[in-house]
Amino acid sequence: MSEERPEYPEYTVRALNGIPEVQPGDDLAKLIAAAGPDLADGDVLIVTSKIVSKAEGRIVRAADREAAIDAETVRVVARRGTLRIVENRQGLVMAAAGVDASNTPAGTVLLLPEDPDASARGIRAGLRDALGVTVGVVITDTFGRPWRSGLTDVAIGAAGVRVLDDLRGGTDAYGNPLSATVVATADELAAAGDLVKGKAAGRPVAVLRGLPHLVVPEAGEGAEEGEAGESDTGARALVRDPQDDMFRLGTSEAVREAMTRRRTVRAFADDPVDPGAVRRAVAAALTAPAPHHTTPWRFVLLESAESRVRLLDAMRDAWIADLRRDGRSEESIARRVRRGDVLRNAPYLIVPCLVMDGSHTYGDTRRDAAEREMFVVATGAGVQNLLVALAGERLGSAWVSSTMFCRDVVREVLDLPADWDPMGAVAVGRPAEEPRARPERDASAFVAVR
């Protein structure tokens, strides 16, 4: 029964006393109705998930809690020692997948409700049947939060509640447009309820009264029979979509994800490339190891179409001349040139170069060759950093060796110093399509242990 927001809203929140220890199979709505016979239309019930899990029989034998966490984990977000932050089967990102070894008999663990939104809908319907009231229900669990110390309760399930208050499109008190403000109302309700609840003291349910505008209609009151009321999206709406989640991974997991995403892209979309993203990737490249405390990397950024075409045309002409000297047929030459179009199709090019500033000269062929190899390896490490950082920016790339076969041409066209050695070219852009899955490789096949 939604109402207009009052001009000066105020609310009260109190814990319900008298709810017994919940057992598997118990009807939570009846237990809550018995403890709160004075519940009224527009109230919001804030229910600890632990009693929902117990009523739904989500108590399992588990001598090894870690194994139970593994079973409930879909994706590891971050790991530090034995602590794991994971995405669980309910789509929630939290510590230990929500598997709780407290408030449950020894030798057992408590799993979260299988479908918290469905559990909330069941409690709401049960209270309507028992007391004839239209209420909202929020099921809560305790979370830690990025950037903040301490724990708080948040909504993991909801029914009959506007879980998000979207203020975008409005204005603030000064007339400034609101373009990003979406309030997590259900989480605020969960935290308010937790101030008065006491899980260990037998008070697992709180009642918030005074904000009926947050309660959405029942079916038949503005909603089709059998469907949720208007704006009754459930707490699932609070889970951020992966593509919008800038903090989806922990530090080491993000590095591994970026390395996994680093794939050679052969086809690029026409979308322009953000020069700032490229410069951030170059900054990452400069953290690579190098011999003698040197900085052997230089990166030439071809941001204009004119500079890219001029370079690629000159390289193509040099390549064709080489192929003709090799005795290739014109048909074979044309085929090979077409295969080299990955650079021409990219909206951005980078030419990494090696400089030998700071290198040592020994006057010995073997040692001088090894000295250059050290610098070449360092340049490769810098380019790898660059490619991984580009992947972290959601940019595809392809590192090809073509500039190494016509270094004089590249230096002349790009007006580079004589001691800059082009080390291939990196095509950059948004991939035109998702790369095919990388085949799994057994790391042991590439390792020798002595």
PDB file of N, CA, C and O in Angstrom, residues 59-124:
ATOM      1  N   ILE A  59      20.687 -26.057   7.337  1.00  0.00           N
ATOM      2  CA  ILE A  59      21.738 -26.507   8.244  1.00  0.00           C
ATOM      3  C   ILE A  59      22.335 -27.789   7.672  1.00  0.00           C
ATOM      4  O   ILE A  59      21.608 -28.729   7.370  1.00  0.00           O
ATOM      5  N   VAL A  60      23.646 -27.804   7.500  1.00  0.00           N
ATOM      6  CA  VAL A  60      24.276 -28.995   6.923  1.00  0.00           C
ATOM      7  C   VAL A  60      25.427 -29.442   7.807  1.00  0.00           C
ATOM      8  O   VAL A  60      26.087 -28.632   8.472  1.00  0.00           O
ATOM      9  N   ARG A  61      25.663 -30.746   7.821  1.00  0.00           N
ATOM     10  CA  ARG A  61      26.816 -31.299   8.514  1.00  0.00           C
ATOM     11  C   ARG A  61      28.069 -30.917   7.741  1.00  0.00           C
ATOM     12  O   ARG A  61      28.133 -31.086   6.526  1.00  0.00           O
ATOM     13  N   ALA A  62      29.054 -30.411   8.448  1.00  0.00           N
ATOM     14  CA  ALA A  62      30.289 -30.017   7.762  1.00  0.00           C
ATOM     15  C   ALA A  62      31.420 -30.004   8.767  1.00  0.00           C
ATOM     16  O   ALA A  62      31.590 -29.048   9.517  1.00  0.00           O
ATOM     17  N   ALA A  63      32.183 -31.078   8.777  1.00  0.00           N
ATOM     18  CA  ALA A  63      33.356 -31.106   9.640  1.00  0.00           C
ATOM     19  C   ALA A  63      34.388 -30.102   9.149  1.00  0.00           C
ATOM     20  O   ALA A  63      35.180 -29.567   9.912  1.00  0.00           O
ATOM     21  N   ASP A  64      34.352 -29.808   7.842  1.00  0.00           N
ATOM     22  CA  ASP A  64      35.299 -28.882   7.223  1.00  0.00           C
ATOM     23  C   ASP A  64      34.527 -27.701   6.653  1.00  0.00           C
ATOM     24  O   ASP A  64      33.881 -27.815   5.613  1.00  0.00           O
ATOM     25  N   ARG A  65      34.551 -26.547   7.343  1.00  0.00           N
ATOM     26  CA  ARG A  65      33.830 -25.372   6.858  1.00  0.00           C
ATOM     27  C   ARG A  65      34.354 -24.921   5.506  1.00  0.00           C
ATOM     28  O   ARG A  65      33.582 -24.425   4.656  1.00  0.00           O
ATOM     29  N   GLU A  66      35.656 -25.080   5.266  1.00  0.00           N
ATOM     30  CA  GLU A  66      36.224 -24.647   3.992  1.00  0.00           C
ATOM     31  C   GLU A  66      35.598 -25.401   2.822  1.00  0.00           C
ATOM     32  O   GLU A  66      35.365 -24.835   1.754  1.00  0.00           O
ATOM     33  N   ALA A  67      35.313 -26.694   3.029  1.00  0.00           N
ATOM     34  CA  ALA A  67      34.670 -27.472   1.962  1.00  0.00           C
ATOM     35  C   ALA A  67      33.269 -26.949   1.694  1.00  0.00           C
ATOM     36  O   ALA A  67      32.816 -26.899   0.540  1.00  0.00           O
ATOM     37  N   ALA A  68      32.561 -26.543   2.752  1.00  0.00           N
ATOM     38  CA  ALA A  68      31.220 -25.982   2.571  1.00  0.00           C
ATOM     39  C   ALA A  68      31.287 -24.661   1.816  1.00  0.00           C
ATOM     40  O   ALA A  68      30.439 -24.368   0.966  1.00  0.00           O
ATOM     41  N   ILE A  69      32.313 -23.855   2.115  1.00  0.00           N
ATOM     42  CA  ILE A  69      32.491 -22.594   1.392  1.00  0.00           C
ATOM     43  C   ILE A  69      32.767 -22.871  -0.084  1.00  0.00           C
ATOM     44  O   ILE A  69      32.215 -22.215  -0.976  1.00  0.00           O
ATOM     45  N   ASP A  70      33.627 -23.865  -0.359  1.00  0.00           N
ATOM     46  CA  ASP A  70      33.912 -24.239  -1.753  1.00  0.00           C
ATOM     47  C   ASP A  70      32.628 -24.584  -2.499  1.00  0.00           C
ATOM     48  O   ASP A  70      32.438 -24.190  -3.656  1.00  0.00           O
ATOM     49  N   ALA A  71      31.742 -25.333  -1.838  1.00  0.00           N
ATOM     50  CA  ALA A  71      30.514 -25.790  -2.489  1.00  0.00           C
ATOM     51  C   ALA A  71      29.572 -24.636  -2.801  1.00  0.00           C
ATOM     52  O   ALA A  71      28.785 -24.723  -3.749  1.00  0.00           O
ATOM     53  N   GLU A  72      29.626 -23.559  -2.010  1.00  0.00           N
ATOM     54  CA  GLU A  72      28.732 -22.419  -2.210  1.00  0.00           C
ATOM     55  C   GLU A  72      29.355 -21.321  -3.074  1.00  0.00           C
ATOM     56  O   GLU A  72      28.695 -20.327  -3.377  1.00  0.00           O
ATOM     57  N   THR A  73      30.616 -21.497  -3.473  1.00  0.00           N
ATOM     58  CA  THR A  73      31.350 -20.451  -4.191  1.00  0.00           C
ATOM     59  C   THR A  73      31.210 -20.613  -5.698  1.00  0.00           C
ATOM     60  O   THR A  73      31.403 -21.698  -6.236  1.00  0.00           O
ATOM     61  N   VAL A  74      30.889 -19.521  -6.352  1.00  0.00           N
ATOM     62  CA  VAL A  74      30.857 -19.471  -7.815  1.00  0.00           C
ATOM     63  C   VAL A  74      32.150 -18.880  -8.361  1.00  0.00           C
ATOM     64  O   VAL A  74      32.665 -19.317  -9.382  1.00  0.00           O
ATOM     65  N   ARG A  75      32.695 -17.882  -7.656  1.00  0.00           N
ATOM     66  CA  ARG A  75      33.873 -17.164  -8.154  1.00  0.00           C
ATOM     67  C   ARG A  75      34.613 -16.564  -6.968  1.00  0.00           C
ATOM     68  O   ARG A  75      34.002 -15.954  -6.094  1.00  0.00           O
ATOM     69  N   VAL A  76      35.935 -16.756  -6.927  1.00  0.00           N
ATOM     70  CA  VAL A  76      36.753 -16.119  -5.896  1.00  0.00           C
ATOM     71  C   VAL A  76      37.060 -14.688  -6.342  1.00  0.00           C
ATOM     72  O   VAL A  76      37.615 -14.470  -7.408  1.00  0.00           O
ATOM     73  N   VAL A  77      36.684 -13.730  -5.523  1.00  0.00           N
ATOM     74  CA  VAL A  77      36.916 -12.324  -5.830  1.00  0.00           C
ATOM     75  C   VAL A  77      38.273 -11.882  -5.301  1.00  0.00           C
ATOM     76  O   VAL A  77      39.023 -11.188  -5.993  1.00  0.00           O
ATOM     77  N   ALA A  78      38.586 -12.265  -4.071  1.00  0.00           N
ATOM     78  CA  ALA A  78      39.868 -11.899  -3.474  1.00  0.00           C
ATOM     79  C   ALA A  78      40.212 -12.916  -2.396  1.00  0.00           C
ATOM     80  O   ALA A  78      39.330 -13.503  -1.764  1.00  0.00           O
ATOM     81  N   ARG A  79      41.486 -13.108  -2.196  1.00  0.00           N
ATOM     82  CA  ARG A  79      41.951 -14.071  -1.198  1.00  0.00           C
ATOM     83  C   ARG A  79      43.149 -13.472  -0.472  1.00  0.00           C
ATOM     84  O   ARG A  79      44.052 -12.907  -1.077  1.00  0.00           O
ATOM     85  N   ARG A  80      43.135 -13.582   0.837  1.00  0.00           N
ATOM     86  CA  ARG A  80      44.281 -13.179   1.635  1.00  0.00           C
ATOM     87  C   ARG A  80      44.423 -14.179   2.768  1.00  0.00           C
ATOM     88  O   ARG A  80      43.620 -14.181   3.703  1.00  0.00           O
ATOM     89  N   GLY A  81      45.450 -15.034   2.667  1.00  0.00           N
ATOM     90  CA  GLY A  81      45.571 -16.114   3.641  1.00  0.00           C
ATOM     91  C   GLY A  81      44.377 -17.042   3.535  1.00  0.00           C
ATOM     92  O   GLY A  81      43.999 -17.486   2.459  1.00  0.00           O
ATOM     93  N   THR A  82      43.759 -17.334   4.684  1.00  0.00           N
ATOM     94  CA  THR A  82      42.590 -18.214   4.683  1.00  0.00           C
ATOM     95  C   THR A  82      41.300 -17.458   4.400  1.00  0.00           C
ATOM     96  O   THR A  82      40.258 -18.081   4.162  1.00  0.00           O
ATOM     97  N   LEU A  83      41.343 -16.134   4.435  1.00  0.00           N
ATOM     98  CA  LEU A  83      40.132 -15.343   4.193  1.00  0.00           C
ATOM     99  C   LEU A  83      39.853 -15.268   2.702  1.00  0.00           C
ATOM    100  O   LEU A  83      40.737 -14.936   1.907  1.00  0.00           O
ATOM    101  N   ARG A  84      38.616 -15.574   2.334  1.00  0.00           N
ATOM    102  CA  ARG A  84      38.195 -15.476   0.934  1.00  0.00           C
ATOM    103  C   ARG A  84      36.968 -14.596   0.817  1.00  0.00           C
ATOM    104  O   ARG A  84      36.002 -14.759   1.561  1.00  0.00           O
ATOM    105  N   ILE A  85      37.015 -13.671  -0.121  1.00  0.00           N
ATOM    106  CA  ILE A  85      35.822 -12.929  -0.524  1.00  0.00           C
ATOM    107  C   ILE A  85      35.377 -13.559  -1.836  1.00  0.00           C
ATOM    108  O   ILE A  85      36.162 -13.639  -2.786  1.00  0.00           O
ATOM    109  N   VAL A  86      34.128 -14.039  -1.871  1.00  0.00           N
ATOM    110  CA  VAL A  86      33.680 -14.800  -3.039  1.00  0.00           C
ATOM    111  C   VAL A  86      32.305 -14.332  -3.494  1.00  0.00           C
ATOM    112  O   VAL A  86      31.570 -13.680  -2.761  1.00  0.00           O
ATOM    113  N   GLU A  87      31.983 -14.689  -4.724  1.00  0.00           N
ATOM    114  CA  GLU A  87      30.599 -14.587  -5.204  1.00  0.00           C
ATOM    115  C   GLU A  87      29.955 -15.945  -4.957  1.00  0.00           C
ATOM    116  O   GLU A  87      30.480 -16.974  -5.375  1.00  0.00           O
ATOM    117  N   ASN A  88      28.808 -15.930  -4.281  1.00  0.00           N
ATOM    118  CA  ASN A  88      28.170 -17.204  -3.947  1.00  0.00           C
ATOM    119  C   ASN A  88      27.037 -17.527  -4.912  1.00  0.00           C
ATOM    120  O   ASN A  88      26.786 -16.802  -5.886  1.00  0.00           O
ATOM    121  N   ARG A  89      26.332 -18.588  -4.635  1.00  0.00           N
ATOM    122  CA  ARG A  89      25.282 -19.061  -5.538  1.00  0.00           C
ATOM    123  C   ARG A  89      24.136 -18.065  -5.661  1.00  0.00           C
ATOM    124  O   ARG A  89      23.409 -18.062  -6.661  1.00  0.00           O
ATOM    125  N   GLN A  90      23.953 -17.231  -4.654  1.00  0.00           N
ATOM    126  CA  GLN A  90      22.892 -16.225  -4.690  1.00  0.00           C
ATOM    127  C   GLN A  90      23.318 -14.960  -5.440  1.00  0.00           C
ATOM    128  O   GLN A  90      22.527 -14.025  -5.566  1.00  0.00           O
ATOM    129  N   GLY A  91      24.570 -14.930  -5.921  1.00  0.00           N
ATOM    130  CA  GLY A  91      25.064 -13.762  -6.636  1.00  0.00           C
ATOM    131  C   GLY A  91      25.621 -12.692  -5.729  1.00  0.00           C
ATOM    132  O   GLY A  91      25.969 -11.601  -6.186  1.00  0.00           O
ATOM    133  N   LEU A  92      25.745 -12.982  -4.427  1.00  0.00           N
ATOM    134  CA  LEU A  92      26.243 -12.009  -3.468  1.00  0.00           C
ATOM    135  C   LEU A  92      27.757 -12.136  -3.333  1.00  0.00           C
ATOM    136  O   LEU A  92      28.304 -13.244  -3.316  1.00  0.00           O
ATOM    137  N   VAL A  93      28.437 -11.003  -3.229  1.00  0.00           N
ATOM    138  CA  VAL A  93      29.882 -10.995  -3.008  1.00  0.00           C
ATOM    139  C   VAL A  93      30.114 -10.718  -1.533  1.00  0.00           C
ATOM    140  O   VAL A  93      29.752  -9.653  -1.020  1.00  0.00           O
ATOM    141  N   MET A  94      30.705 -11.688  -0.841  1.00  0.00           N
ATOM    142  CA  MET A  94      30.840 -11.581   0.605  1.00  0.00           C
ATOM    143  C   MET A  94      31.908 -12.546   1.104  1.00  0.00           C
ATOM    144  O   MET A  94      32.391 -13.400   0.349  1.00  0.00           O
ATOM    145  N   ALA A  95      32.265 -12.400   2.378  1.00  0.00           N
ATOM    146  CA  ALA A  95      33.257 -13.286   2.970  1.00  0.00           C
ATOM    147  C   ALA A  95      32.672 -14.676   3.162  1.00  0.00           C
ATOM    148  O   ALA A  95      31.523 -14.839   3.583  1.00  0.00           O
ATOM    149  N   ALA A  96      33.461 -15.667   2.831  1.00  0.00           N
ATOM    150  CA  ALA A  96      33.151 -17.076   3.129  1.00  0.00           C
ATOM    151  C   ALA A  96      31.833 -17.546   2.537  1.00  0.00           C
ATOM    152  O   ALA A  96      31.237 -18.510   3.024  1.00  0.00           O
ATOM    153  N   ALA A  97      31.364 -16.887   1.475  1.00  0.00           N
ATOM    154  CA  ALA A  97      30.133 -17.289   0.765  1.00  0.00           C
ATOM    155  C   ALA A  97      28.901 -17.254   1.665  1.00  0.00           C
ATOM    156  O   ALA A  97      27.864 -17.806   1.326  1.00  0.00           O
ATOM    157  N   GLY A  98      29.002 -16.578   2.829  1.00  0.00           N
ATOM    158  CA  GLY A  98      27.875 -16.524   3.747  1.00  0.00           C
ATOM    159  C   GLY A  98      27.715 -17.769   4.595  1.00  0.00           C
ATOM    160  O   GLY A  98      26.736 -17.900   5.331  1.00  0.00           O
ATOM    161  N   VAL A  99      28.664 -18.700   4.505  1.00  0.00           N
ATOM    162  CA  VAL A  99      28.608 -19.927   5.322  1.00  0.00           C
ATOM    163  C   VAL A  99      28.966 -19.552   6.755  1.00  0.00           C
ATOM    164  O   VAL A  99      30.031 -18.996   7.022  1.00  0.00           O
ATOM    165  N   ASP A 100      28.060 -19.867   7.701  1.00  0.00           N
ATOM    166  CA  ASP A 100      28.202 -19.419   9.089  1.00  0.00           C
ATOM    167  C   ASP A 100      28.303 -20.618  10.019  1.00  0.00           C
ATOM    168  O   ASP A 100      27.463 -21.531   9.961  1.00  0.00           O
ATOM    169  N   ALA A 101      29.322 -20.609  10.859  1.00  0.00           N
ATOM    170  CA  ALA A 101      29.467 -21.677  11.843  1.00  0.00           C
ATOM    171  C   ALA A 101      29.010 -21.231  13.227  1.00  0.00           C
ATOM    172  O   ALA A 101      29.137 -21.979  14.195  1.00  0.00           O
ATOM    173  N   SER A 102      28.440 -20.001  13.336  1.00  0.00           N
ATOM    174  CA  SER A 102      27.931 -19.521  14.619  1.00  0.00           C
ATOM    175  C   SER A 102      26.409 -19.690  14.657  1.00  0.00           C
ATOM    176  O   SER A 102      25.752 -19.824  13.619  1.00  0.00           O
ATOM    177  N   ASN A 103      25.853 -19.682  15.862  1.00  0.00           N
ATOM    178  CA  ASN A 103      24.401 -19.820  16.043  1.00  0.00           C
ATOM    179  C   ASN A 103      23.862 -21.101  15.412  1.00  0.00           C
ATOM    180  O   ASN A 103      22.737 -21.127  14.896  1.00  0.00           O
ATOM    181  N   THR A 104      24.689 -22.135  15.434  1.00  0.00           N
ATOM    182  CA  THR A 104      24.286 -23.430  14.892  1.00  0.00           C
ATOM    183  C   THR A 104      25.030 -24.513  15.674  1.00  0.00           C
ATOM    184  O   THR A 104      26.141 -24.262  16.178  1.00  0.00           O
ATOM    185  N   PRO A 105      24.466 -25.705  15.832  1.00  0.00           N
ATOM    186  CA  PRO A 105      25.121 -26.737  16.639  1.00  0.00           C
ATOM    187  C   PRO A 105      26.518 -27.077  16.138  1.00  0.00           C
ATOM    188  O   PRO A 105      26.821 -26.965  14.944  1.00  0.00           O
ATOM    189  N   ALA A 106      27.372 -27.503  17.058  1.00  0.00           N
ATOM    190  CA  ALA A 106      28.734 -27.893  16.705  1.00  0.00           C
ATOM    191  C   ALA A 106      28.712 -28.994  15.652  1.00  0.00           C
ATOM    192  O   ALA A 106      27.871 -29.897  15.692  1.00  0.00           O
ATOM    193  N   GLY A 107      29.620 -28.897  14.698  1.00  0.00           N
ATOM    194  CA  GLY A 107      29.687 -29.881  13.628  1.00  0.00           C
ATOM    195  C   GLY A 107      28.770 -29.579  12.465  1.00  0.00           C
ATOM    196  O   GLY A 107      28.686 -30.367  11.519  1.00  0.00           O
ATOM    197  N   THR A 108      28.063 -28.445  12.532  1.00  0.00           N
ATOM    198  CA  THR A 108      27.195 -28.044  11.426  1.00  0.00           C
ATOM    199  C   THR A 108      27.540 -26.615  11.015  1.00  0.00           C
ATOM    200  O   THR A 108      28.168 -25.864  11.767  1.00  0.00           O
ATOM    201  N   VAL A 109      27.128 -26.258   9.811  1.00  0.00           N
ATOM    202  CA  VAL A 109      27.225 -24.873   9.350  1.00  0.00           C
ATOM    203  C   VAL A 109      25.869 -24.478   8.789  1.00  0.00           C
ATOM    204  O   VAL A 109      25.043 -25.318   8.430  1.00  0.00           O
ATOM    205  N   LEU A 110      25.681 -23.178   8.719  1.00  0.00           N
ATOM    206  CA  LEU A 110      24.416 -22.632   8.248  1.00  0.00           C
ATOM    207  C   LEU A 110      24.653 -21.944   6.916  1.00  0.00           C
ATOM    208  O   LEU A 110      25.511 -21.060   6.802  1.00  0.00           O
ATOM    209  N   LEU A 111      23.925 -22.379   5.895  1.00  0.00           N
ATOM    210  CA  LEU A 111      24.020 -21.760   4.570  1.00  0.00           C
ATOM    211  C   LEU A 111      22.962 -20.676   4.439  1.00  0.00           C
ATOM    212  O   LEU A 111      21.937 -20.703   5.122  1.00  0.00           O
ATOM    213  N   LEU A 112      23.182 -19.739   3.545  1.00  0.00           N
ATOM    214  CA  LEU A 112      22.172 -18.709   3.297  1.00  0.00           C
ATOM    215  C   LEU A 112      20.928 -19.326   2.663  1.00  0.00           C
ATOM    216  O   LEU A 112      20.999 -20.407   2.052  1.00  0.00           O
ATOM    217  N   PRO A 113      19.779 -18.660   2.778  1.00  0.00           N
ATOM    218  CA  PRO A 113      18.593 -19.147   2.069  1.00  0.00           C
ATOM    219  C   PRO A 113      18.890 -19.322   0.583  1.00  0.00           C
ATOM    220  O   PRO A 113      19.632 -18.537  -0.014  1.00  0.00           O
ATOM    221  N   GLU A 114      18.315 -20.345  -0.002  1.00  0.00           N
ATOM    222  CA  GLU A 114      18.614 -20.640  -1.402  1.00  0.00           C
ATOM    223  C   GLU A 114      18.141 -19.525  -2.322  1.00  0.00           C
ATOM    224  O   GLU A 114      18.804 -19.188  -3.298  1.00  0.00           O
ATOM    225  N   ASP A 115      16.978 -18.931  -2.019  1.00  0.00           N
ATOM    226  CA  ASP A 115      16.436 -17.817  -2.800  1.00  0.00           C
ATOM    227  C   ASP A 115      15.861 -16.807  -1.815  1.00  0.00           C
ATOM    228  O   ASP A 115      14.680 -16.870  -1.464  1.00  0.00           O
ATOM    229  N   PRO A 116      16.677 -15.875  -1.309  1.00  0.00           N
ATOM    230  CA  PRO A 116      16.207 -14.958  -0.270  1.00  0.00           C
ATOM    231  C   PRO A 116      14.998 -14.123  -0.673  1.00  0.00           C
ATOM    232  O   PRO A 116      14.146 -13.821   0.169  1.00  0.00           O
ATOM    233  N   ASP A 117      14.913 -13.714  -1.946  1.00  0.00           N
ATOM    234  CA  ASP A 117      13.741 -12.945  -2.375  1.00  0.00           C
ATOM    235  C   ASP A 117      12.471 -13.785  -2.275  1.00  0.00           C
ATOM    236  O   ASP A 117      11.419 -13.303  -1.826  1.00  0.00           O
ATOM    237  N   ALA A 118      12.561 -15.050  -2.692  1.00  0.00           N
ATOM    238  CA  ALA A 118      11.400 -15.935  -2.576  1.00  0.00           C
ATOM    239  C   ALA A 118      11.036 -16.153  -1.107  1.00  0.00           C
ATOM    240  O   ALA A 118       9.850 -16.208  -0.750  1.00  0.00           O
ATOM    241  N   SER A 119      12.036 -16.262  -0.230  1.00  0.00           N
ATOM    242  CA  SER A 119      11.768 -16.417   1.194  1.00  0.00           C
ATOM    243  C   SER A 119      11.029 -15.192   1.727  1.00  0.00           C
ATOM    244  O   SER A 119      10.081 -15.316   2.522  1.00  0.00           O
ATOM    245  N   ALA A 120      11.461 -14.000   1.304  1.00  0.00           N
ATOM    246  CA  ALA A 120      10.797 -12.768   1.745  1.00  0.00           C
ATOM    247  C   ALA A 120       9.364 -12.716   1.252  1.00  0.00           C
ATOM    248  O   ALA A 120       8.445 -12.307   1.991  1.00  0.00           O
ATOM    249  N   ARG A 121       9.141 -13.134   0.009  1.00  0.00           N
ATOM    250  CA  ARG A 121       7.766 -13.138  -0.514  1.00  0.00           C
ATOM    251  C   ARG A 121       6.881 -14.092   0.289  1.00  0.00           C
ATOM    252  O   ARG A 121       5.703 -13.812   0.558  1.00  0.00           O
ATOM    253  N   GLY A 122       7.456 -15.245   0.684  1.00  0.00           N
ATOM    254  CA  GLY A 122       6.683 -16.201   1.469  1.00  0.00           C
ATOM    255  C   GLY A 122       6.289 -15.645   2.817  1.00  0.00           C
ATOM    256  O   GLY A 122       5.149 -15.836   3.285  1.00  0.00           O
ATOM    257  N   ILE A 123       7.201 -14.964   3.495  1.00  0.00           N
ATOM    258  CA  ILE A 123       6.884 -14.365   4.799  1.00  0.00           C
ATOM    259  C   ILE A 123       5.831 -13.281   4.635  1.00  0.00           C
ATOM    260  O   ILE A 123       4.885 -13.180   5.434  1.00  0.00           O
ATOM    261  N   ARG A 124       5.969 -12.460   3.606  1.00  0.00           N
ATOM    262  CA  ARG A 124       4.989 -11.386   3.384  1.00  0.00           C
ATOM    263  C   ARG A 124       3.596 -11.962   3.165  1.00  0.00           C
ATOM    264  O   ARG A 124       2.611 -11.488   3.755  1.00  0.00           O
TER     265      ARG A 124
END
